[in-house]
Amino acid sequence: MTRTLEADPVAPLGAALSEAAEVVRRGGLVAFPTETVYGLGANALSPEAVRAIFEAKGRPAANPIIVHIADRSDVARLTSRWPGVAERIARAFWPGPVTLVAPRSGQVPDVVTAGGETVALRMPAHPVAAALIQAAGVPIAAPSANRSARISPTTAAHVLSQLAGRIDLVLDGGACAAGIESTVIDTTTDPPTILRPGPVSAEELWNEAGVRSVAGSAAPGRPHRSPGAMARHYAPSARTIVTEASEACVYDEAAKGRPVAWLRFAREAEPKPGVLQLTMPDDANAYAAVLYARLHQAEAAGVEVIVISQPPSGSHWTAVLDRLSRASRA
Ligand code: TXA
Ligand code: MG
């Protein structure tokens, strides 16, 4: 059975935290909130514990996992080299929604890196995540707490809808603020490569850390591309269509008798009754914060088709557009 414990996001120290830390120490699986999405955590230094993550998620073994730390001093034991750009980015954005890929040390089990020579590190800002890592006393390996290739969870209820009975514990710390996964940056390339766009944009890397980056997946010849590049990653089970002509598309699908959800902007026409309409914010960060929750809601309602009004282009929307294109890929 999977148990759920409430963890106060403002004052997270307490019984729930020590219990969760104990589960991690003895090799179990704990889902916990971060500022991006919920993670499915295990002791990163234990190959058996990390293998259990792959098992619970149905995750392909070739996908490496992010190691979460609570203190910058952990970087030294987990990496064999820490590039100058990694240090600059960490100083500007840690703790926060940025993951840095660097050469791994011998202390990182192969199963974490999927056999590769690099490790992805992140220091989360969420007080529950930070307190859990601290209390466990070990770095915590954690992918998003969803079944492989499904939508990432931004609430404890989302986690349970996919993983109930497959993991030991969920720490419920409420909804995640950013709502989409961290920006993943490979710091072993020059310039560094954004493997997965996220809450911290290329502009912010430049403005706040003085770091120029390029977009793209891992360099050719690398053992692992980001599994974020997998075709059906982040996908809802309903057919998902992102289009400028959303109103016509919704009417078309509804006319064929299909249950439809429409993620629309407030300025667009009201849909006719029978369509599950979910209004999306006009601001890119606010949109990202609710996107997965809306997709989970549409899934739970059992719709066959999810029509999503095309958001504006522009660099603020890069991470959202990335997730939408993955969600709608056939
Ligand atoms: O916000 C997040 O990053 C969340 C929270 C829980 O921290 N975690 C997350 O993990 O999204 P996951 O496993 O769903 O996605 C991890 C991403 C994948 O795209 C993976 O390819 C990349 O990080 N990654 C992990 N280790 C890597 C490595 N050594 N080299 C290149 N990419 C790596
Ligand atoms: Mg994931």
XYZ file of C-alpha atoms in Angstrom, residues 29-155:
127
model
C 10.413 4.949 -2.681
C 9.009 8.313 -1.597
C 7.197 10.759 -3.884
C 7.790 14.362 -2.811
C 6.948 17.873 -4.022
C 9.506 20.112 -5.691
C 8.985 23.600 -7.140
C 8.700 22.037 -10.635
C 6.784 18.730 -10.420
C 6.574 15.854 -7.895
C 9.617 13.584 -7.905
C 9.817 9.848 -7.173
C 12.783 9.622 -4.820
C 15.171 6.903 -3.692
C 18.653 6.798 -2.155
C 20.872 7.792 -5.118
C 23.839 5.873 -3.705
C 21.962 2.541 -3.608
C 21.718 0.728 -6.974
C 18.884 -1.510 -5.660
C 16.836 1.462 -4.478
C 17.289 3.262 -7.815
C 16.362 0.094 -9.716
C 13.059 0.107 -7.824
C 12.316 3.561 -9.336
C 12.664 2.153 -12.856
C 10.429 -0.768 -11.856
C 7.669 1.409 -10.348
C 7.604 3.809 -13.317
C 8.059 1.248 -16.063
C 10.955 3.448 -17.145
C 13.362 2.213 -19.854
C 16.797 1.484 -18.317
C 18.507 3.746 -20.873
C 17.049 6.903 -19.265
C 19.385 8.502 -16.710
C 17.930 10.034 -13.527
C 18.530 13.408 -11.874
C 20.289 13.372 -8.483
C 18.858 15.907 -6.015
C 21.112 17.462 -3.402
C 20.521 19.800 -0.465
C 23.974 21.315 -0.197
C 26.500 22.612 -2.735
C 29.222 20.616 -0.957
C 27.644 17.403 -2.352
C 28.754 18.387 -5.865
C 32.366 17.408 -5.162
C 31.612 13.790 -4.245
C 29.198 13.243 -7.144
C 31.246 14.769 -9.987
C 34.777 14.209 -11.255
C 34.945 17.693 -12.783
C 32.759 20.745 -12.207
C 33.005 23.104 -15.192
C 33.237 26.846 -14.557
C 29.916 27.437 -16.323
C 28.228 24.904 -14.031
C 29.492 26.829 -11.026
C 28.262 30.147 -12.467
C 24.808 28.730 -13.196
C 24.585 27.020 -9.790
C 25.526 30.288 -8.024
C 22.804 32.157 -9.876
C 19.988 29.598 -9.814
C 20.462 27.020 -7.033
C 18.420 26.168 -5.156
C 15.967 26.244 -8.047
C 14.514 24.653 -11.187
C 17.824 24.069 -13.021
C 19.545 20.705 -13.563
C 23.249 20.637 -14.445
C 24.884 17.743 -16.303
C 28.591 17.254 -15.495
C 31.147 14.395 -15.513
C 30.211 11.874 -12.826
C 32.335 10.505 -9.998
C 32.783 6.825 -9.113
C 30.312 7.234 -6.227
C 27.357 7.533 -8.587
C 25.918 4.077 -9.395
C 25.718 3.109 -13.089
C 21.965 2.656 -12.872
C 21.566 6.384 -12.070
C 23.476 7.539 -15.159
C 22.193 4.680 -17.340
C 25.846 3.701 -17.726
C 26.854 7.129 -19.064
C 29.844 9.201 -18.007
C 27.831 12.198 -16.823
C 25.477 12.837 -13.924
C 22.596 15.337 -13.749
C 22.446 17.316 -10.482
C 19.754 19.597 -9.105
C 19.318 21.420 -5.813
C 15.559 21.944 -5.422
C 14.189 25.081 -3.736
C 10.997 23.521 -2.382
C 11.286 23.417 1.431
C 9.844 19.879 1.650
C 12.308 18.561 -0.965
C 15.258 20.275 0.711
C 14.224 19.038 4.171
C 13.730 15.465 2.926
C 17.191 15.289 1.340
C 18.738 16.778 4.473
C 16.893 14.398 6.794
C 17.698 11.348 4.657
C 21.393 12.292 4.754
C 21.932 10.976 1.213
C 21.468 12.479 -2.260
C 18.073 11.515 -3.700
C 17.676 10.193 -7.244
C 14.273 11.263 -8.554
C 12.566 11.340 -11.923
C 9.110 12.878 -12.195
C 6.632 10.741 -10.224
C 4.555 9.493 -13.167
C 4.381 6.230 -15.105
C 6.912 6.372 -17.932
C 5.902 8.618 -20.869
C 2.795 9.955 -19.074
C 2.024 13.449 -17.787
C 4.165 14.632 -14.869
C 2.338 15.143 -11.552
C 1.949 18.552 -9.939
C -0.161 17.366 -6.977
